[in-house]
mmCIF file with all atom_site columns, C-alpha atoms and ligand atoms in Angstrom:
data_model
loop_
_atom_site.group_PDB
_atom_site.id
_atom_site.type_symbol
_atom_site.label_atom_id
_atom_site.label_alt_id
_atom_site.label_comp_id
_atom_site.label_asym_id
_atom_site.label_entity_id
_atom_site.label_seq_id
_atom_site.pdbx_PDB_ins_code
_atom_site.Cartn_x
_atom_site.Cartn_y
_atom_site.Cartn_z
_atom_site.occupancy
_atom_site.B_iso_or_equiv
_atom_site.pdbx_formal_charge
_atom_site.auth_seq_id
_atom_site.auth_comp_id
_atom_site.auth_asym_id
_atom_site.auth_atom_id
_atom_site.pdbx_PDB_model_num
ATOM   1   C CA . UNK A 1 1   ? -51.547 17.104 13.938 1.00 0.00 ? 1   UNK A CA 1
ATOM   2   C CA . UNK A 1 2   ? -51.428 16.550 9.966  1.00 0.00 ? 2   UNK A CA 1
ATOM   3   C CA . UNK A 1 3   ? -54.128 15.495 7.937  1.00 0.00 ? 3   UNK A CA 1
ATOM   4   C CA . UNK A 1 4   ? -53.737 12.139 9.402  1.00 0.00 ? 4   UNK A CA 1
ATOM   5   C CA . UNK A 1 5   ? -54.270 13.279 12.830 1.00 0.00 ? 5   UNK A CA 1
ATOM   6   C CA . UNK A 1 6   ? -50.728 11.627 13.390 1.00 0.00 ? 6   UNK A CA 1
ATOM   7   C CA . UNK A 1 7   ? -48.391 13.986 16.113 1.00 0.00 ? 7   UNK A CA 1
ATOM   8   C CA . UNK A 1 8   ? -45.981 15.114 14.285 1.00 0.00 ? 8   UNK A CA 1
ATOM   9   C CA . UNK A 1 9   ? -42.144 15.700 14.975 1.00 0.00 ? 9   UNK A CA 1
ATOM   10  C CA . UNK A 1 10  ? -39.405 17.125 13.661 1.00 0.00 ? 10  UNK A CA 1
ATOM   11  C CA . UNK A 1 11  ? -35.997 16.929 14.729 1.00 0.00 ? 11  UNK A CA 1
ATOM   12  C CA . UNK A 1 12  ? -33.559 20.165 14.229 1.00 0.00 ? 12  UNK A CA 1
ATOM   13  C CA . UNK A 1 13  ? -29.465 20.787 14.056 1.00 0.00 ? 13  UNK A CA 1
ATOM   14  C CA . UNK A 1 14  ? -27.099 22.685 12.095 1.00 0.00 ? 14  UNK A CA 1
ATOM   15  C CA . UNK A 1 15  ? -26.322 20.139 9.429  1.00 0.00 ? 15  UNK A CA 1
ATOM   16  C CA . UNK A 1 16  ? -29.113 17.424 9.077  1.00 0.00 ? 16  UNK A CA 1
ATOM   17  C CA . UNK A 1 17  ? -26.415 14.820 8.680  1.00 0.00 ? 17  UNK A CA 1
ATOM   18  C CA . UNK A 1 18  ? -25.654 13.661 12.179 1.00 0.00 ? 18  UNK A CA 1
ATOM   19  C CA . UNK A 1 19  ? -27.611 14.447 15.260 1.00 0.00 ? 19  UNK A CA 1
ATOM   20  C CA . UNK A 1 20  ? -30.775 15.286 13.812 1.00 0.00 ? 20  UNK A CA 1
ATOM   21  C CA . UNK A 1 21  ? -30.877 12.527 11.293 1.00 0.00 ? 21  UNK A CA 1
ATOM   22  C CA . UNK A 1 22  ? -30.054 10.161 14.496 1.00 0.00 ? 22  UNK A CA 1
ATOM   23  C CA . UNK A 1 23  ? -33.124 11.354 16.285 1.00 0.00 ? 23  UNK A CA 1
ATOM   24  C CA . UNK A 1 24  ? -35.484 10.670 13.391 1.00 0.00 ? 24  UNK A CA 1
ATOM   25  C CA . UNK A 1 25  ? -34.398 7.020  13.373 1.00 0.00 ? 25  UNK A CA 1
ATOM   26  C CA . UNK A 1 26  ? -34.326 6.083  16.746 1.00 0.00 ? 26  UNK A CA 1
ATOM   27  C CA . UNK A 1 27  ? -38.200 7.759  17.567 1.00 0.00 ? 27  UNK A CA 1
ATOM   28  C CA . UNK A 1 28  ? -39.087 5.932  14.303 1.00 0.00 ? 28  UNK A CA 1
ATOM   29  C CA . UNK A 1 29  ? -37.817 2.324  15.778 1.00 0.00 ? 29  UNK A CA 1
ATOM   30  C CA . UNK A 1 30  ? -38.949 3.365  19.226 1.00 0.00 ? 30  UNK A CA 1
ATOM   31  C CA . UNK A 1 31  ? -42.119 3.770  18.210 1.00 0.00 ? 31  UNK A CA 1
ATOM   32  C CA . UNK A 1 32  ? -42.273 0.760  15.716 1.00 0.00 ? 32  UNK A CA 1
ATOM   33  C CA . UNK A 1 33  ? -41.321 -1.152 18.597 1.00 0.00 ? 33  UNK A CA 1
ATOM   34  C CA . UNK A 1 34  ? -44.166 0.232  20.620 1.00 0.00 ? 34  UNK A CA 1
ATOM   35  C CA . UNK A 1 35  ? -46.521 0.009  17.542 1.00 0.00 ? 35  UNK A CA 1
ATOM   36  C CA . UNK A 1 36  ? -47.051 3.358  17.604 1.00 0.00 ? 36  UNK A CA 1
ATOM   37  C CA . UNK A 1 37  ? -45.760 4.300  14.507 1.00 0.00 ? 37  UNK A CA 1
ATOM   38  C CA . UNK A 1 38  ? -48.248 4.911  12.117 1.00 0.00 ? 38  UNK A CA 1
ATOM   39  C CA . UNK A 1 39  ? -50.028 7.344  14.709 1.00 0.00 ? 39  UNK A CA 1
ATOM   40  C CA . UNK A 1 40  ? -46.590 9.821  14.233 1.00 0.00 ? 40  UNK A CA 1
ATOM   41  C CA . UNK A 1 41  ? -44.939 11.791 11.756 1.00 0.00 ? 41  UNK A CA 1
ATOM   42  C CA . UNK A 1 42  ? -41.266 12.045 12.184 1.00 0.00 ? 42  UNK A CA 1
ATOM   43  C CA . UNK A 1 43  ? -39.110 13.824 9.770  1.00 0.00 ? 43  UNK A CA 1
ATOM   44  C CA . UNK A 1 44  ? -35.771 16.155 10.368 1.00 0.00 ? 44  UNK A CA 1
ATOM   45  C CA . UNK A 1 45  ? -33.997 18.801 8.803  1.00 0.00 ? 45  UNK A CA 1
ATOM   46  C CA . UNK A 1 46  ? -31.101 20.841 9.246  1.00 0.00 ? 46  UNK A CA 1
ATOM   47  C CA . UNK A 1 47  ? -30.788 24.931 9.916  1.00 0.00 ? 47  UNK A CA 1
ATOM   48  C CA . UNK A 1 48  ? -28.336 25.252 6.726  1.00 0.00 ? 48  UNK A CA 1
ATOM   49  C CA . UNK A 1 49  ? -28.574 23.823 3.381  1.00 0.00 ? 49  UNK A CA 1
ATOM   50  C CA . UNK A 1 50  ? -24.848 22.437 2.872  1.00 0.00 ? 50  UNK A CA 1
ATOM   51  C CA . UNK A 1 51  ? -25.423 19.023 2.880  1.00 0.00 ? 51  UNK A CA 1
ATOM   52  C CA . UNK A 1 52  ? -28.999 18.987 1.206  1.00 0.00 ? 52  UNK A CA 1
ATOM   53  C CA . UNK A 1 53  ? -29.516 15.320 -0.529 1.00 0.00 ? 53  UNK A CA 1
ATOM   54  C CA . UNK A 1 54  ? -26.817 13.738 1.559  1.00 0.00 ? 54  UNK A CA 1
ATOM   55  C CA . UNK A 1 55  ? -27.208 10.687 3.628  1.00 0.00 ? 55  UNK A CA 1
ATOM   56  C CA . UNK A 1 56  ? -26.269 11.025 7.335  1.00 0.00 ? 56  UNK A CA 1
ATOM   57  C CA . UNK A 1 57  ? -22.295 11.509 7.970  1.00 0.00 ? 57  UNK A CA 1
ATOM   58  C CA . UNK A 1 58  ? -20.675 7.471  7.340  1.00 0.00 ? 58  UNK A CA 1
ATOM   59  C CA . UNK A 1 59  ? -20.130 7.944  10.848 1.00 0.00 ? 59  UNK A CA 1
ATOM   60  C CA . UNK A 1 60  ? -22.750 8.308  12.389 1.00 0.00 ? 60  UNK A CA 1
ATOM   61  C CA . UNK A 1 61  ? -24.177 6.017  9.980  1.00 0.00 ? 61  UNK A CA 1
ATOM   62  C CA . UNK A 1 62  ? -22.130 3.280  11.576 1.00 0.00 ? 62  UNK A CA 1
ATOM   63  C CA . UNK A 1 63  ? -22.508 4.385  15.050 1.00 0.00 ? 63  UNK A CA 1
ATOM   64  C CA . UNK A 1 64  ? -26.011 3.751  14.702 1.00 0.00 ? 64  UNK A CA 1
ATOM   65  C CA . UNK A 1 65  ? -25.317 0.331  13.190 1.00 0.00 ? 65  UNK A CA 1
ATOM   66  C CA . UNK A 1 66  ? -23.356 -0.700 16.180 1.00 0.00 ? 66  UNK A CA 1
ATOM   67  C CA . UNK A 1 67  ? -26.413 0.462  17.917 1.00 0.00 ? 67  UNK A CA 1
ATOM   68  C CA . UNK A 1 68  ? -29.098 -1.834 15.910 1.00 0.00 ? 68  UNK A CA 1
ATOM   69  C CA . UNK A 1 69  ? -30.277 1.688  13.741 1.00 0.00 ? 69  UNK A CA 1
ATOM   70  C CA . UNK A 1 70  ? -30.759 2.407  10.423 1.00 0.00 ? 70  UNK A CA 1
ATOM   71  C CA . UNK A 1 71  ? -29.637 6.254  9.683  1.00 0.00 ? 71  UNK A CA 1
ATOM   72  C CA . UNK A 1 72  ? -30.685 6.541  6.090  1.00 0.00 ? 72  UNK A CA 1
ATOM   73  C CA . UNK A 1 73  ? -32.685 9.505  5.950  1.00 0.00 ? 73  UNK A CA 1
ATOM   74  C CA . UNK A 1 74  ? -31.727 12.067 3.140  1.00 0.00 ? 74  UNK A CA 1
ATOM   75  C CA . UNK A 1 75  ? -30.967 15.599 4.419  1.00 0.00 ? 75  UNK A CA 1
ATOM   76  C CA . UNK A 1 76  ? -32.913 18.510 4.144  1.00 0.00 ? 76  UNK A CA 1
ATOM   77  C CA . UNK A 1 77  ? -33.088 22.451 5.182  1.00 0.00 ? 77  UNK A CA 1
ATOM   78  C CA . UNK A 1 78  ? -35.701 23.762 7.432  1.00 0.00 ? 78  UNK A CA 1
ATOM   79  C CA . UNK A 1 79  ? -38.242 25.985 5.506  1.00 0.00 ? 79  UNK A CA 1
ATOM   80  C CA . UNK A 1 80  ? -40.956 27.918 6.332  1.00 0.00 ? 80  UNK A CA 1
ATOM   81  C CA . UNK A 1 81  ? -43.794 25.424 6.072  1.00 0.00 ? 81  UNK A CA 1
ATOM   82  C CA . UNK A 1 82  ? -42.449 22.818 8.840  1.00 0.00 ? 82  UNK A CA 1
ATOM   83  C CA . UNK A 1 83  ? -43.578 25.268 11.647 1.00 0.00 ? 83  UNK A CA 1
ATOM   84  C CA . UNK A 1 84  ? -47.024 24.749 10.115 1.00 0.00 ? 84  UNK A CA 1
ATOM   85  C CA . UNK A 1 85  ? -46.869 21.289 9.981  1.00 0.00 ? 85  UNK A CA 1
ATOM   86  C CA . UNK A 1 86  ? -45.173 19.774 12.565 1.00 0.00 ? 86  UNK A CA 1
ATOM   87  C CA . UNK A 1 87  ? -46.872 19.791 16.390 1.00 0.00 ? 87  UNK A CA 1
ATOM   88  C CA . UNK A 1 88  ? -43.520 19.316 18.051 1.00 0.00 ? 88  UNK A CA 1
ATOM   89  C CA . UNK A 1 89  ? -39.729 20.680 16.524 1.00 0.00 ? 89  UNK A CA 1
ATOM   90  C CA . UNK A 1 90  ? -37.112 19.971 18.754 1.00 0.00 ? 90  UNK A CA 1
ATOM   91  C CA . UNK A 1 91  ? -33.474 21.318 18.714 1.00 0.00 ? 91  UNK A CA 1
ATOM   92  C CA . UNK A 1 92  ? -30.348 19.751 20.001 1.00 0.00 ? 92  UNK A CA 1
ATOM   93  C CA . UNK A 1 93  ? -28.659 22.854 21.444 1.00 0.00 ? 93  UNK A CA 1
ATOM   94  C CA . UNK A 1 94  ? -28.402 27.081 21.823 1.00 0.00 ? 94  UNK A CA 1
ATOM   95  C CA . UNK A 1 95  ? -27.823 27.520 18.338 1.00 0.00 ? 95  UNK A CA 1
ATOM   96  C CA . UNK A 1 96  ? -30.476 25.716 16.935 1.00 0.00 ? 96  UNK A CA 1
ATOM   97  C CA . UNK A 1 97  ? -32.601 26.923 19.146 1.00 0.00 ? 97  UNK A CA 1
ATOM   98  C CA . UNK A 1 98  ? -32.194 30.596 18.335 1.00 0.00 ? 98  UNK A CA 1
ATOM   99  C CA . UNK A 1 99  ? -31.283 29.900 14.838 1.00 0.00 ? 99  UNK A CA 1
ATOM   100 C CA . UNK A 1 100 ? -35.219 28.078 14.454 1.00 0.00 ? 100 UNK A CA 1
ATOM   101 C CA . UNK A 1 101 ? -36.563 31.132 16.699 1.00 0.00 ? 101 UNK A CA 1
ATOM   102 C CA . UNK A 1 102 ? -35.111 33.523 14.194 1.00 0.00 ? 102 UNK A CA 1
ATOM   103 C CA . UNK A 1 103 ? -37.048 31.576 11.098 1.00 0.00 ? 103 UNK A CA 1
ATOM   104 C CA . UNK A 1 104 ? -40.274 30.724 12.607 1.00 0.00 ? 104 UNK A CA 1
ATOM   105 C CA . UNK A 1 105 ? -42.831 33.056 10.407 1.00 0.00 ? 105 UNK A CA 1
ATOM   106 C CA . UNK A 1 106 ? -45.095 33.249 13.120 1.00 0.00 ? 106 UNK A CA 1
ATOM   107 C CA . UNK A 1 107 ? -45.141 34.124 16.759 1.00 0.00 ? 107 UNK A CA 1
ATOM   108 C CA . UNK A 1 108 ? -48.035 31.624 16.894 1.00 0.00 ? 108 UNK A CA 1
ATOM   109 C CA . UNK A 1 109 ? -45.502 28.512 16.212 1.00 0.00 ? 109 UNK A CA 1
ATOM   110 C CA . UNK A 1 110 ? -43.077 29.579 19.005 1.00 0.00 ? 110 UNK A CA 1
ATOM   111 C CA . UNK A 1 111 ? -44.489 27.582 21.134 1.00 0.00 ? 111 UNK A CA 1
ATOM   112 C CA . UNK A 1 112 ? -43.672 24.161 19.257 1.00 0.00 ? 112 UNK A CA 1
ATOM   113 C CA . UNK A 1 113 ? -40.552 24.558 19.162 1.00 0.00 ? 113 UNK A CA 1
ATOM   114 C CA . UNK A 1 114 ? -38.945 22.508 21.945 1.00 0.00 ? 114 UNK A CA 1
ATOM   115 C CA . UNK A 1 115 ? -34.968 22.059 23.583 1.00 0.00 ? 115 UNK A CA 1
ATOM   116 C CA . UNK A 1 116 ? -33.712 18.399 23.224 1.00 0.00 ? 116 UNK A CA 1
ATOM   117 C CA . UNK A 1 117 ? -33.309 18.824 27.717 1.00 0.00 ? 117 UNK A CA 1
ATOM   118 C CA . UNK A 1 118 ? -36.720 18.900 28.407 1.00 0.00 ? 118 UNK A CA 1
ATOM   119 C CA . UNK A 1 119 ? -36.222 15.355 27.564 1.00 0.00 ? 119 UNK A CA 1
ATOM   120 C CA . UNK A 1 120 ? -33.421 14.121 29.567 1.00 0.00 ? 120 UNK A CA 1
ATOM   121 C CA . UNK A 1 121 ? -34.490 11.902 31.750 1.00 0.00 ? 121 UNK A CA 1
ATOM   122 C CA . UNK A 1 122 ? -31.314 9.439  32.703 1.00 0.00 ? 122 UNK A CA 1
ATOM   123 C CA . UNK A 1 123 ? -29.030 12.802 31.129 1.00 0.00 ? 123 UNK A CA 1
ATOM   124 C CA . UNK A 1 124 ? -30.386 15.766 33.583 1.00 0.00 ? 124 UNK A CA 1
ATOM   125 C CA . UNK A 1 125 ? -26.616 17.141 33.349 1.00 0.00 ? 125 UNK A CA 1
ATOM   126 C CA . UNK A 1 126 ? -26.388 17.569 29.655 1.00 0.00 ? 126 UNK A CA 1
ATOM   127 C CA . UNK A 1 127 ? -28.109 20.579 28.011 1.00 0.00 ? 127 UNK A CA 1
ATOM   128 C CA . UNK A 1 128 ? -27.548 20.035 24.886 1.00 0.00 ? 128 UNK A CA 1
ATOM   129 C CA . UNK A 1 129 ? -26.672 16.734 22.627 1.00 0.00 ? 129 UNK A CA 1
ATOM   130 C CA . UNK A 1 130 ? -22.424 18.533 21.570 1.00 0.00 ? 130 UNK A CA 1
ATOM   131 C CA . UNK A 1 131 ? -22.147 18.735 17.486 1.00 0.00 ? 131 UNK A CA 1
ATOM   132 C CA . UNK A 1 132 ? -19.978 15.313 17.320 1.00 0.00 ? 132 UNK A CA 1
ATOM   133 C CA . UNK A 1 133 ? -19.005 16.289 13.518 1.00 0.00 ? 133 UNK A CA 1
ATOM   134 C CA . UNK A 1 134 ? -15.593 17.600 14.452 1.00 0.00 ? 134 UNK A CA 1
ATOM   135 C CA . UNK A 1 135 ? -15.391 15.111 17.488 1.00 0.00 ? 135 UNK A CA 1
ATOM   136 C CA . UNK A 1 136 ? -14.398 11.210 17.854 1.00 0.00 ? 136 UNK A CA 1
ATOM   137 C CA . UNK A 1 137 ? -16.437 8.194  18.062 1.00 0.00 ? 137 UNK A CA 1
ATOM   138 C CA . UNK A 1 138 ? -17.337 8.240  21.264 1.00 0.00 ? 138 UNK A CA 1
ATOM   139 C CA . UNK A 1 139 ? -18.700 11.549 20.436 1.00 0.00 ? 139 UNK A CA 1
ATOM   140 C CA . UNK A 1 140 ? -20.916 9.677  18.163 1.00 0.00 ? 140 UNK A CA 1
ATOM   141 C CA . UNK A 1 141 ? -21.623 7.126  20.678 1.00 0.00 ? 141 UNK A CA 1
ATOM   142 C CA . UNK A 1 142 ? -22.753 10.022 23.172 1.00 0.00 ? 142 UNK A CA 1
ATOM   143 C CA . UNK A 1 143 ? -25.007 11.988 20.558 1.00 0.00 ? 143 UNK A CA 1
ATOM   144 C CA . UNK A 1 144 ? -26.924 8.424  20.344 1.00 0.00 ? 144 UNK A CA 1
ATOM   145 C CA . UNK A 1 145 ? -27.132 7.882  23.979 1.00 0.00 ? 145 UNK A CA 1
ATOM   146 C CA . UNK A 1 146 ? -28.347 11.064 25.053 1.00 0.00 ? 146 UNK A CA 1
ATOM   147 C CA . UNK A 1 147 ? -31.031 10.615 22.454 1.00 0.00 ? 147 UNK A CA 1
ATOM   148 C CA . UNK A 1 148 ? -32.438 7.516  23.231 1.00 0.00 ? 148 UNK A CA 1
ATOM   149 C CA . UNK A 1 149 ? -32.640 8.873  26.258 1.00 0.00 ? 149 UNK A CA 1
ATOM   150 C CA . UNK A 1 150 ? -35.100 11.841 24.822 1.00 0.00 ? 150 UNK A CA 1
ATOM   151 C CA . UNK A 1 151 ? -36.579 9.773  22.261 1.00 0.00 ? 151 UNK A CA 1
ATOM   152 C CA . UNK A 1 152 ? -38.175 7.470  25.223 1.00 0.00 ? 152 UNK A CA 1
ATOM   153 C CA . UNK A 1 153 ? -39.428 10.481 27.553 1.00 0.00 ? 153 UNK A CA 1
ATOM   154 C CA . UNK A 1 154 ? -40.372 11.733 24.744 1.00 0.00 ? 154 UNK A CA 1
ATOM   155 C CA . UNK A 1 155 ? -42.743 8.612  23.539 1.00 0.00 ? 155 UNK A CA 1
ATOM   156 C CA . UNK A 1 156 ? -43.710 7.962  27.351 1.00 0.00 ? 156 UNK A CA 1
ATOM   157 C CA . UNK A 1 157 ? -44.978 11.965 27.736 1.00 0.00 ? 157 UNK A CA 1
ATOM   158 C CA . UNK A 1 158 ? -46.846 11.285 24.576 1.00 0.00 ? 158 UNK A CA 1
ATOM   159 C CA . UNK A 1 159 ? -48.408 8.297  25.746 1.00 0.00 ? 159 UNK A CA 1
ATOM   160 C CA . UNK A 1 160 ? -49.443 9.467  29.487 1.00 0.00 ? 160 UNK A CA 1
ATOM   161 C CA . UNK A 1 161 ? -50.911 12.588 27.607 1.00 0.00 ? 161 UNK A CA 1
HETATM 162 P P1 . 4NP B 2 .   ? -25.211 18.056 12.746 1.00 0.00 ? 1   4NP B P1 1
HETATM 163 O O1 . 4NP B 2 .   ? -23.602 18.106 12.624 1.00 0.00 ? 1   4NP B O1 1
HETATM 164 O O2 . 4NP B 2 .   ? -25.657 19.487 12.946 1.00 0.00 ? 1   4NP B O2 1
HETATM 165 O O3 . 4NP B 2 .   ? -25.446 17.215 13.948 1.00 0.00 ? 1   4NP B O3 1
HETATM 166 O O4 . 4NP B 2 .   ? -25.701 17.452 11.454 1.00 0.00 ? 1   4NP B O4 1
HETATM 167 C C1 . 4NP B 2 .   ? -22.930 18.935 11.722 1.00 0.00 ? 1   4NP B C1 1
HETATM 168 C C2 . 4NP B 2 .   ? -22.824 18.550 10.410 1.00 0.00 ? 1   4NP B C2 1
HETATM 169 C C3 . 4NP B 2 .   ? -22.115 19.348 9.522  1.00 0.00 ? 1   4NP B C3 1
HETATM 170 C C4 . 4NP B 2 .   ? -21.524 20.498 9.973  1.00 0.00 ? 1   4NP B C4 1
HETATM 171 C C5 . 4NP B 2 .   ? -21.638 20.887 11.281 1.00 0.00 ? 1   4NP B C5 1
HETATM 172 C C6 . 4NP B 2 .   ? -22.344 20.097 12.156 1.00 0.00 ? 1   4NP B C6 1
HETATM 173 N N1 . 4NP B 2 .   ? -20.769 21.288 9.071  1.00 0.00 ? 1   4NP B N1 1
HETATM 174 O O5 . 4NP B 2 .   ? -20.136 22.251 9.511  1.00 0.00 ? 1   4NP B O5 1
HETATM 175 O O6 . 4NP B 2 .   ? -20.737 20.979 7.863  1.00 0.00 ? 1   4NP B O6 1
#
């Protein structure tokens, strides 16, 4: 909870320019759609700094297009203060995962942070949503699916709870 008492989320990878980024805007136009979104905060950030200040990757910026999303979010690194902050930070695969664990500041905080499977619902065979930066479109295409998938378990969990 922030000051707001809005649930807040934040959405992890290694670069903060494709999958993560991707995430952020399809919970934000999920929940829009739902009317929901002024109750969350939804924000995402990357593990390394590289990109810091960059729009999401062009394409996964049209990917998302194709898809009826805007990915316009500016990318950022993960610092100390979001496992304060944020109620819910959720990684997109092994790396992340251990790469967060090895930042968080404060045993306390483990517990938030989260593995993108616990949300596959229609994707129980993936464990992970693959980097698609070195990969085709239909990498892309796969990142966005396997997250809409998460992004509505996610939103349903949060309603039922
Ligand atoms: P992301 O993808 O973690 O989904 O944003 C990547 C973006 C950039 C790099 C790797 C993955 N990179 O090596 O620069």
């Amino acid at each position: 909870m922030d000051l707001f008492n809005k649930t807040s989320v934040l959405f992890v990878c290694l670069g903060n320019i494709c999958r993560s980024p991707a995430a952020e805007g399809i919970l934000k136009q999920m929940a829009k759609q739902k009317g929901i979104l002024q109750n969350l905060l939804i924000d995402s950030a990357g593990i390394g700094s590289w990109h810091a200040g960059q729009l999401p990757d062009r394409r996964m910026r049209i990917c998302g297009e194709k898809n009826g999303y805007d990915f316009s979010s500016v990318a950022r690194q993960l610092n100390k203060r979001d496992f304060e902050r944020f109620d819910y930070i959720i990684v997109m695969d092994e790396d992340n995962y251990r790469d967060v664990r090895l930042r968080c500041p404060n045993s306390e905080y483990l517990k938030k942070i989260h593995k993108i499977k616990e949300y596959f619902t229609k994707y129980k065979n993936y464990q992970t949503v693959p980097d698609p930066y070195y990969g085709s479109m239909d990498d892309f295409q796969l990142a966005i699916n396997l997250l809409e998938d998460a992004c509505s378990t996610f939103l349903l969990r949060l309603s039922n709870s």
